[in-house]
XYZ file of C-alpha atoms in Angstrom:
612
model
C 0.000 0.000 0.000
C 1.486 3.315 -1.106
C 0.572 6.875 -0.145
C 2.070 9.500 -2.459
C 2.819 12.922 -0.937
C 3.049 15.267 -3.921
C 4.474 18.771 -4.298
C 4.572 21.079 -7.313
C 7.255 23.672 -6.529
C 7.591 27.119 -8.084
C 11.205 26.519 -9.208
C 13.692 23.684 -9.379
C 15.887 25.311 -6.720
C 13.039 25.182 -4.197
C 12.313 22.207 -1.958
C 9.108 21.380 -0.098
C 9.635 21.265 3.645
C 5.927 20.640 4.192
C 5.766 17.188 2.648
C 9.135 16.216 4.143
C 7.811 17.037 7.608
C 4.502 15.203 7.080
C 6.296 12.090 5.921
C 8.850 12.117 8.735
C 6.155 12.378 11.408
C 3.829 9.786 9.842
C 6.682 7.319 9.328
C 7.585 7.635 12.984
C 4.008 7.262 14.276
C 3.135 4.386 11.961
C 6.486 2.667 12.385
C 7.267 2.744 8.689
C 10.819 4.054 9.122
C 13.363 4.196 6.344
C 11.888 1.286 4.436
C 9.076 3.548 3.317
C 11.298 6.538 2.799
C 11.882 6.911 -0.886
C 12.215 10.428 -2.236
C 12.224 11.079 -5.945
C 11.904 14.046 -8.257
C 10.781 13.980 -11.843
C 14.207 15.392 -12.833
C 16.053 12.749 -10.861
C 14.116 9.538 -11.176
C 15.619 6.444 -9.659
C 17.744 8.082 -6.973
C 15.717 7.126 -3.930
C 17.164 6.869 -0.450
C 16.236 3.287 0.175
C 14.905 0.165 -1.477
C 11.148 -0.295 -1.319
C 9.545 -3.289 0.320
C 6.402 -3.922 -1.785
C 4.827 -5.907 1.032
C 5.038 -3.031 3.521
C 2.908 0.141 3.575
C 4.918 3.152 2.463
C 4.750 6.898 2.112
C 6.599 8.239 -0.905
C 7.508 11.789 -1.885
C 7.114 13.138 -5.397
C 8.311 16.632 -6.284
C 7.778 18.455 -9.555
C 7.828 22.100 -10.648
C 5.298 24.321 -12.397
C 7.653 24.226 -15.396
C 6.860 20.564 -15.983
C 4.299 19.633 -18.589
C 1.112 18.619 -16.818
C 0.944 15.456 -18.872
C 4.456 14.523 -17.722
C 3.413 14.820 -14.066
C 0.217 12.897 -14.716
C 2.105 10.035 -16.347
C 4.638 9.872 -13.547
C 1.994 9.734 -10.814
C 0.113 7.004 -12.686
C 3.246 4.866 -13.112
C 3.950 5.059 -9.374
C 0.677 3.184 -8.765
C -0.359 5.038 -5.599
C -3.231 3.855 -3.424
C -3.721 7.367 -1.977
C -2.535 10.735 -3.300
C -2.034 13.886 -1.192
C -1.182 17.295 -2.686
C 0.528 20.253 -0.992
C -1.384 23.348 -2.179
C -0.136 26.940 -2.382
C -0.992 30.009 -4.429
C 1.768 29.242 -6.932
C 0.630 25.682 -7.748
C -3.103 25.414 -7.115
C -4.087 25.869 -10.765
C -1.739 23.080 -11.850
C -3.092 20.843 -9.112
C -6.700 21.537 -10.144
C -5.963 20.291 -13.653
C -4.064 17.274 -12.325
C -6.876 16.285 -9.983
C -9.456 16.492 -12.752
C -7.477 14.067 -14.928
C -6.355 11.826 -12.066
C -10.005 11.315 -11.231
C -10.452 9.865 -14.722
C -7.405 7.591 -14.899
C -7.328 6.587 -11.203
C -11.032 6.799 -10.270
C -10.703 4.583 -7.189
C -7.702 6.370 -5.667
C -8.542 8.845 -2.857
C -7.151 12.332 -3.464
C -6.484 14.618 -0.487
C -5.429 18.252 -0.424
C -3.608 20.251 2.236
C -1.832 23.572 2.638
C -2.756 27.245 3.012
C -4.518 27.521 -0.338
C -7.231 25.022 0.644
C -7.326 25.157 4.444
C -9.605 28.174 4.849
C -12.408 27.374 2.392
C -12.426 23.578 2.303
C -16.151 23.317 1.490
C -15.781 25.579 -1.547
C -12.700 23.666 -2.737
C -14.487 20.319 -2.516
C -17.508 21.777 -4.275
C -15.319 22.892 -7.183
C -13.252 19.675 -7.325
C -15.594 16.674 -7.312
C -12.631 14.320 -7.869
C -11.081 15.332 -4.512
C -11.868 13.151 -1.493
C -11.124 15.674 1.223
C -9.034 18.494 2.665
C -6.552 18.463 5.551
C -6.955 21.835 7.259
C -4.215 23.779 8.985
C -1.128 22.231 10.564
C -0.717 18.853 8.962
C 1.658 16.455 10.735
C -0.762 14.840 13.196
C -3.703 15.036 10.808
C -1.812 13.362 7.984
C -0.370 10.683 10.275
C -3.859 9.727 11.435
C -5.206 9.889 7.888
C -2.384 7.627 6.698
C -3.145 5.273 9.594
C -6.780 5.158 8.506
C -5.796 4.031 5.008
C -3.247 1.529 6.313
C -6.084 0.038 8.383
C -8.536 0.102 5.531
C -6.334 -1.103 2.696
C -3.972 -3.407 4.577
C -6.498 -4.658 7.154
C -4.068 -4.131 10.030
C -6.305 -2.172 12.321
C -4.650 -3.301 15.541
C -1.277 -2.023 14.367
C -2.110 1.448 13.118
C -5.537 2.146 14.521
C -3.897 2.914 17.845
C -2.992 6.408 16.621
C -6.657 7.407 16.269
C -8.616 8.894 19.197
C -10.231 6.245 21.367
C -8.943 3.564 19.026
C -11.655 4.343 16.447
C -10.299 4.052 12.921
C -12.714 6.414 11.179
C -12.333 9.716 9.317
C -14.935 11.342 11.528
C -12.604 10.840 14.490
C -9.656 12.671 12.922
C -9.593 16.392 13.811
C -8.686 18.814 11.034
C -10.503 17.195 8.098
C -13.239 18.158 5.669
C -14.423 15.309 3.410
C -17.273 13.848 1.402
C -19.742 11.449 2.955
C -21.247 8.567 0.956
C -24.433 10.569 0.381
C -22.454 13.404 -1.186
C -22.722 15.789 1.741
C -19.649 17.196 3.477
C -18.321 16.438 6.944
C -16.016 18.755 8.905
C -14.150 17.581 11.997
C -13.154 21.055 13.152
C -9.747 22.550 13.859
C -6.868 20.609 15.347
C -4.896 22.096 18.204
C -1.332 23.160 17.436
C 1.264 20.550 18.292
C 4.582 20.591 20.110
C 7.170 21.164 17.363
C 9.789 19.094 19.164
C 7.725 15.971 18.493
C 8.363 16.257 14.752
C 11.354 14.186 13.580
C 14.087 15.925 11.617
C 12.560 16.053 8.094
C 15.876 15.426 6.339
C 17.052 12.536 8.525
C 16.277 9.716 6.087
C 16.788 11.706 2.876
C 19.898 11.682 0.747
C 21.080 15.275 1.091
C 22.828 14.929 -2.280
C 19.368 14.905 -3.882
C 19.033 18.509 -2.682
C 22.552 19.800 -3.332
C 21.460 22.236 -6.046
C 18.437 23.523 -4.142
C 17.649 25.694 -1.149
C 17.190 23.773 2.094
C 14.216 25.097 4.070
C 14.145 24.710 7.836
C 11.909 25.897 10.676
C 12.771 26.391 14.319
C 9.470 28.076 15.226
C 5.888 28.427 14.070
C 3.469 31.285 14.458
C 4.155 35.003 14.724
C 3.747 37.506 17.550
C 2.501 40.159 15.124
C -0.905 40.529 13.455
C -0.150 41.889 9.981
C -3.469 41.902 8.143
C -2.079 40.577 4.844
C -0.395 37.510 6.389
C -1.828 34.122 7.341
C 0.609 33.893 10.247
C -1.523 36.499 12.012
C -4.176 33.803 12.500
C -1.836 31.850 14.783
C -0.538 34.498 17.189
C 1.043 31.965 19.515
C 4.701 31.336 18.765
C 6.031 27.817 19.326
C 9.715 26.917 19.311
C 11.461 23.704 18.504
C 13.831 22.491 21.231
C 17.163 24.273 20.897
C 18.958 20.993 21.502
C 17.240 19.511 18.457
C 17.743 22.639 16.356
C 21.481 22.834 16.974
C 21.920 19.131 16.294
C 20.045 19.473 12.999
C 21.989 22.552 11.947
C 25.180 20.598 12.604
C 23.921 18.018 10.089
C 23.599 20.724 7.397
C 27.023 22.133 8.224
C 28.677 18.725 8.061
C 26.974 18.056 4.726
C 28.210 21.409 3.389
C 24.854 22.447 1.901
C 25.048 25.854 0.151
C 22.099 27.546 1.854
C 19.679 26.927 4.723
C 16.678 29.218 4.658
C 14.764 29.531 7.931
C 11.026 29.849 7.308
C 10.349 31.216 10.809
C 8.070 34.213 10.349
C 9.956 36.468 12.800
C 13.134 34.632 13.685
C 14.348 37.094 16.324
C 11.090 37.480 18.265
C 12.797 35.487 21.061
C 16.287 36.855 21.716
C 17.564 33.828 23.653
C 16.512 31.474 20.844
C 18.004 33.661 18.094
C 21.292 34.302 19.896
C 21.850 30.606 20.596
C 21.429 29.754 16.918
C 23.545 32.646 15.672
C 26.346 31.807 18.103
C 26.225 28.164 16.996
C 26.494 28.838 13.268
C 29.285 31.344 13.902
C 31.354 28.927 15.978
C 30.707 25.979 13.610
C 31.032 27.916 10.346
C 32.247 25.609 7.556
C 33.089 28.476 5.201
C 30.462 27.329 2.699
C 26.946 27.246 4.145
C 24.870 30.409 4.203
C 21.881 30.953 6.539
C 18.886 33.133 5.667
C 16.626 34.598 8.392
C 13.471 36.699 8.239
C 13.663 39.175 11.102
C 12.140 42.330 12.572
C 15.134 44.686 12.453
C 13.765 47.071 15.065
C 13.771 44.243 17.626
C 17.548 43.792 17.416
C 19.455 45.082 20.426
C 23.132 46.042 20.661
C 24.263 42.561 21.730
C 22.605 40.952 18.717
C 23.982 43.591 16.344
C 27.496 43.069 17.690
C 27.218 39.307 17.213
C 26.011 39.732 13.631
C 28.945 42.059 13.026
C 31.347 39.245 13.914
C 30.011 36.786 11.317
C 32.033 35.663 8.317
C 31.033 37.803 5.312
C 28.196 35.994 3.563
C 27.440 33.578 6.412
C 24.145 35.324 7.201
C 21.401 36.926 5.115
C 18.701 38.996 6.779
C 15.301 39.577 5.204
C 13.545 42.572 6.726
C 9.921 43.327 5.923
C 9.567 47.110 5.975
C 6.450 46.941 3.732
C 5.798 50.716 3.965
C 7.137 53.804 5.691
C 3.695 55.474 5.806
C 2.538 55.562 9.470
C -1.152 55.428 8.476
C -0.505 52.365 6.321
C 1.435 50.582 9.055
C -1.377 51.262 11.508
C -4.011 49.971 9.086
C -2.196 46.669 8.554
C -1.604 46.227 12.303
C 2.151 46.390 11.885
C 4.195 47.844 14.708
C 7.333 49.127 13.032
C 9.812 51.816 14.023
C 11.130 53.067 10.678
C 13.757 55.324 12.246
C 15.082 52.406 14.269
C 15.156 50.169 11.187
C 17.197 52.824 9.395
C 19.648 53.090 12.293
C 20.066 49.331 12.690
C 20.373 48.482 8.992
C 22.940 51.262 8.686
C 24.964 49.844 11.554
C 24.859 46.371 10.017
C 25.920 47.798 6.641
C 28.997 49.346 8.205
C 30.346 45.894 9.120
C 30.096 44.871 5.425
C 29.516 41.210 6.202
C 25.746 40.587 6.129
C 23.438 40.611 3.111
C 20.306 42.609 3.906
C 17.110 42.165 1.884
C 14.461 44.830 2.526
C 10.874 44.282 1.378
C 8.113 46.679 0.316
C 4.504 45.787 -0.521
C 2.518 47.847 -3.046
C -1.263 47.990 -2.709
C -1.583 48.377 1.047
C -4.325 50.587 2.543
C -3.750 54.347 2.835
C -0.817 54.276 0.407
C -1.252 56.162 -2.844
C 1.348 56.591 -5.574
C 3.020 59.582 -3.930
C 3.205 57.747 -0.602
C 4.690 54.647 -2.195
C 7.311 56.703 -4.026
C 8.326 58.111 -0.668
C 8.456 54.622 0.901
C 10.558 53.352 -2.010
C 13.056 56.220 -1.820
C 13.376 55.880 1.944
C 14.092 52.150 1.808
C 16.451 52.602 -1.154
C 18.451 55.094 0.901
C 19.032 52.346 3.503
C 21.253 50.675 0.841
C 20.150 47.048 1.152
C 21.781 44.395 -1.012
C 18.299 43.552 -2.301
C 15.181 45.734 -2.445
C 12.199 43.489 -3.060
C 9.170 45.348 -4.381
C 6.244 42.966 -4.040
C 2.538 43.409 -4.693
C -0.196 42.694 -2.180
C -1.666 39.201 -2.473
C -5.070 38.831 -0.889
C -4.704 35.455 0.777
C -7.674 33.314 1.696
C -8.405 33.489 5.397
C -6.463 36.724 5.953
C -7.876 39.868 7.560
C -7.064 41.702 4.324
C -9.594 39.503 2.533
C -12.231 40.525 5.069
C -11.428 44.202 4.505
C -11.371 44.047 0.701
C -14.696 45.873 0.274
C -13.783 48.577 2.801
C -10.452 49.226 1.081
C -11.932 49.115 -2.416
C -9.484 46.298 -2.927
C -9.778 44.804 -6.391
C -7.587 41.768 -6.966
C -7.130 39.016 -9.505
C -9.601 36.154 -9.326
C -6.769 33.753 -10.178
C -3.891 32.762 -7.906
C -1.816 34.452 -6.574
C -4.765 36.897 -6.094
C -2.570 39.929 -6.706
C -3.863 43.466 -6.247
C -5.235 45.249 -9.332
C -6.390 48.491 -7.709
C -7.391 50.018 -4.369
C -9.112 53.160 -3.137
C -5.690 54.784 -3.245
C -4.108 53.207 -6.332
C -5.572 52.852 -9.812
C -4.670 50.016 -12.152
C -2.606 52.565 -14.136
C -0.678 53.296 -10.939
C -0.110 49.584 -10.417
C 1.319 49.344 -13.926
C 3.723 52.188 -13.127
C 4.889 50.315 -10.046
C 5.270 47.129 -12.095
C 7.703 48.934 -14.380
C 9.688 50.230 -11.412
C 9.749 46.720 -9.957
C 11.172 45.264 -13.183
C 13.934 47.851 -13.420
C 14.799 47.533 -9.739
C 15.185 43.789 -10.178
C 17.352 44.081 -13.300
C 19.546 47.032 -12.412
C 19.609 47.197 -8.622
C 19.139 43.671 -7.316
C 21.595 42.221 -9.826
C 24.312 44.281 -8.045
C 26.001 44.765 -11.434
C 25.489 48.533 -11.704
C 26.134 49.740 -8.165
C 28.420 52.697 -8.898
C 26.531 53.800 -12.005
C 23.171 53.814 -10.209
C 24.615 55.694 -7.266
C 25.617 58.563 -9.524
C 22.581 58.353 -11.778
C 19.985 58.588 -8.989
C 21.418 61.994 -8.058
C 20.913 63.199 -11.645
C 17.244 62.210 -11.541
C 16.621 63.620 -8.089
C 15.399 60.297 -6.670
C 15.899 56.574 -7.321
C 12.189 56.095 -7.977
C 12.239 58.642 -10.828
C 15.364 56.950 -12.210
C 13.747 53.509 -12.385
C 10.509 55.022 -13.695
C 12.390 56.587 -16.624
C 14.199 53.303 -17.269
C 10.860 51.500 -17.431
C 9.534 54.102 -19.877
C 12.580 53.622 -22.138
C 12.131 49.835 -22.094
C 8.451 50.182 -22.934
C 8.960 52.774 -25.702
C 11.661 50.661 -27.355
C 9.864 47.303 -26.996
C 12.579 45.941 -24.716
C 10.275 44.618 -21.987
C 9.887 40.865 -21.592
C 13.111 40.048 -23.451
C 15.946 38.099 -21.846
C 18.838 40.488 -22.493
C 22.482 39.536 -22.092
C 24.580 41.282 -19.478
C 26.378 43.376 -22.109
C 23.024 44.308 -23.629
C 21.831 45.604 -20.249
C 24.872 47.878 -20.162
C 24.231 49.048 -23.717
C 20.616 49.865 -22.848
C 21.551 51.757 -19.688
C 24.115 53.772 -21.654
C 21.392 54.656 -24.162
C 19.097 55.748 -21.338
C 21.821 58.030 -19.977
C 22.599 59.318 -23.483
C 18.957 60.291 -23.836
C 19.444 62.584 -20.838
C 22.463 64.071 -22.601
C 20.143 64.992 -25.468
C 17.956 66.718 -22.908
C 20.836 68.788 -21.570
C 23.120 66.497 -19.584
C 26.613 67.964 -19.524
C 29.094 66.167 -21.833
C 31.653 65.797 -19.048
C 29.002 64.144 -16.856
C 28.246 61.757 -19.706
C 31.921 60.779 -19.835
C 31.876 60.163 -16.096
C 28.992 57.716 -16.559
C 30.904 55.971 -19.340
C 33.679 55.402 -16.790
C 31.233 54.228 -14.115
C 29.644 51.720 -16.476
C 32.995 50.242 -17.446
C 34.068 50.182 -13.806
C 30.920 48.243 -12.845
C 31.289 45.930 -15.834
C 34.800 44.757 -14.943
C 34.226 44.570 -11.216
C 32.264 41.350 -11.670
C 34.280 39.533 -14.318
C 36.986 39.914 -16.931
C 34.612 40.089 -19.881
C 35.971 39.529 -23.373
C 33.080 41.129 -25.264
C 33.096 44.886 -24.742
C 30.078 47.171 -25.155
C 29.986 49.540 -28.121
C 30.408 52.602 -25.898
C 33.684 51.293 -24.392
C 36.710 53.488 -24.957
C 39.427 52.376 -27.353
C 42.153 50.882 -25.168
C 44.811 50.702 -27.892
C 46.738 53.786 -26.694
C 47.095 52.198 -23.256
C 48.014 48.619 -24.184
C 51.736 49.233 -23.936
C 51.396 50.825 -20.492
C 49.315 47.860 -19.298
C 51.806 45.370 -20.732
C 54.711 47.133 -19.076
C 52.891 47.160 -15.774
C 52.519 43.364 -15.825
C 56.124 42.902 -16.991
C 57.795 45.318 -14.552
C 60.905 43.850 -12.985
C 61.158 46.119 -9.948
C 59.539 45.102 -6.700
C 55.842 44.544 -7.283
C 53.306 46.532 -5.292
C 51.657 44.558 -2.498
C 48.471 43.964 -4.482
C 50.421 42.035 -7.146
C 52.447 39.809 -4.841
C 50.180 36.822 -5.483
C 50.843 37.112 -9.225
C 54.589 36.570 -8.998
C 55.691 33.634 -11.116
C 53.022 34.155 -13.756
C 53.814 35.534 -17.190
C 51.975 38.539 -18.628
C 49.553 36.389 -20.615
C 48.528 34.425 -17.542
C 48.233 37.610 -15.497
C 45.970 39.204 -18.098
C 43.486 36.403 -17.483
C 43.582 36.905 -13.742
C 43.433 40.694 -13.916
C 42.297 43.468 -16.229
C 43.519 47.039 -16.689
C 41.036 49.621 -17.962
C 41.898 53.197 -18.941
C 39.378 55.797 -17.814
C 38.500 59.046 -19.540
C 41.254 61.044 -17.852
C 43.888 58.425 -18.721
C 43.914 56.884 -15.248
C 44.498 53.138 -15.271
C 42.403 50.912 -12.991
C 43.537 47.375 -12.162
C 40.734 44.834 -11.562
C 42.299 42.038 -9.525
C 40.176 38.844 -9.816
C 42.386 36.841 -7.490
C 41.238 39.066 -4.628
C 37.488 39.424 -4.421
C 35.247 41.053 -1.865
C 33.967 38.154 0.297
C 30.467 39.681 0.528
C 29.871 41.007 -3.007
C 32.402 38.819 -4.856
C 33.528 41.899 -6.797
C 37.145 42.100 -7.883
C 39.527 44.317 -5.978
C 39.925 47.569 -7.944
C 43.111 49.647 -7.616
C 44.114 52.838 -9.435
C 47.673 52.332 -10.702
C 48.388 55.477 -12.637
């Protein structure tokens, strides 16, 4: 008997912690252990973590992505011959799953199909009404509910009630006795067993214990050390569960040691506000600092204004790149923050992020949400410019998604909130923003992602924003240029992005930009270009370097004592050195050496030195 836990991820690099956790807990409760622990992906078929025993009940994992052809997923599920199928449902995959369920009901009509996850938990009756092929919905937190549901099917299909029925309340092996379910009765009506109480997180086995970590080596590892959130942000489902529960620190540190020993590239904590408990956060940060393997990076979502001096000092001692911090600013408008029930001290966030920036060792990702109440276009421009001035490594401009079950959904009529009827239910307009305004913000978002978040144009953008008067106006003009020249939606090469930005700046020259300023931007663009890599293809606006080739060659061939920044190049001939370094002549004849053997440990940019 086989139960198939199925996930359709947004990207290949993602992994699905939810189904890993459900399987780990159910295996432990039902006594299935490793024998039932095969994990396969459509891209990596046949690399399971253990041989299957066909005579023993098992829970298998199947992961796909939304980039798969639906027919490919359908075929794979059919060939696995499941006796029960369970889908993990989110806003990014629910449409794919709807189509899959409709066809699975035709080719596997006798196989029960269950749904779980945030996209189906809060309107189970409606979901079952729209999907007649679905058997039922697991609502809310899933580990205990799924374990009991799996036990029900082991009883029913394997006729071993005395073995697995013990996990059901009062020893009754029936769906009506499993809290947290909504399902169809034989007469077609729906039954609902209510809401299950939140469980002790320390009872959940380590989700990755029986998985081959090599199967995940090219993907992000997700991990949780707490559930719930102390805040009540109206757009977030975490506001429904205001109680925060923590996994035992002893377990957490042991599990983090497993990741460190395996040398995984990144562990992303999914805790909603990681630092809401200082003792918990400090213990974890101290552990990863003292056990740093030089490879693994840890990502945390935090409330920056909760950090105190001790925490800031500890973060300042981390290896560059060891820690990433995601900070949800969302808006700097006090009326907006009040309306969404978000207690945020913007001045304190500015002070703390600035202090962290000074240490130059922690990536900071700051988030804004467009479409929130009381924020019109002028207000959002102000929020954008304020957050931009905090100089984060990433500025994520997102758009409000009206999630099922959230307070924002309840307030949609009051806010004049118009949003897409299809997942991810993204805002289209509000009382304060028209759809035309939303389109303006979409253009700014695209340009911010391409030119700011890529970190390939740092020095150019710094100078250019001053010419426009504000970063928002700069990105708005970029978006207009892309739209007017039909450049939007095209996958441009890196060199092409530089060519386009040069053209945008040149357009300002036509409008009166001083010629000497234009030459300065030519230098800045070339400086940014070579900081990242020693490119062989040069943009059309690049200066002719022929007059400076002899000076560059002589510099690499000099026989006198080398300056300290070239000591590591001793023993290499000029041809070899030219591959490891690049010399670029600027407009005033100054030569800049880009040293690729010495890179910034946080940005990975080459060391740049003026040599004459």
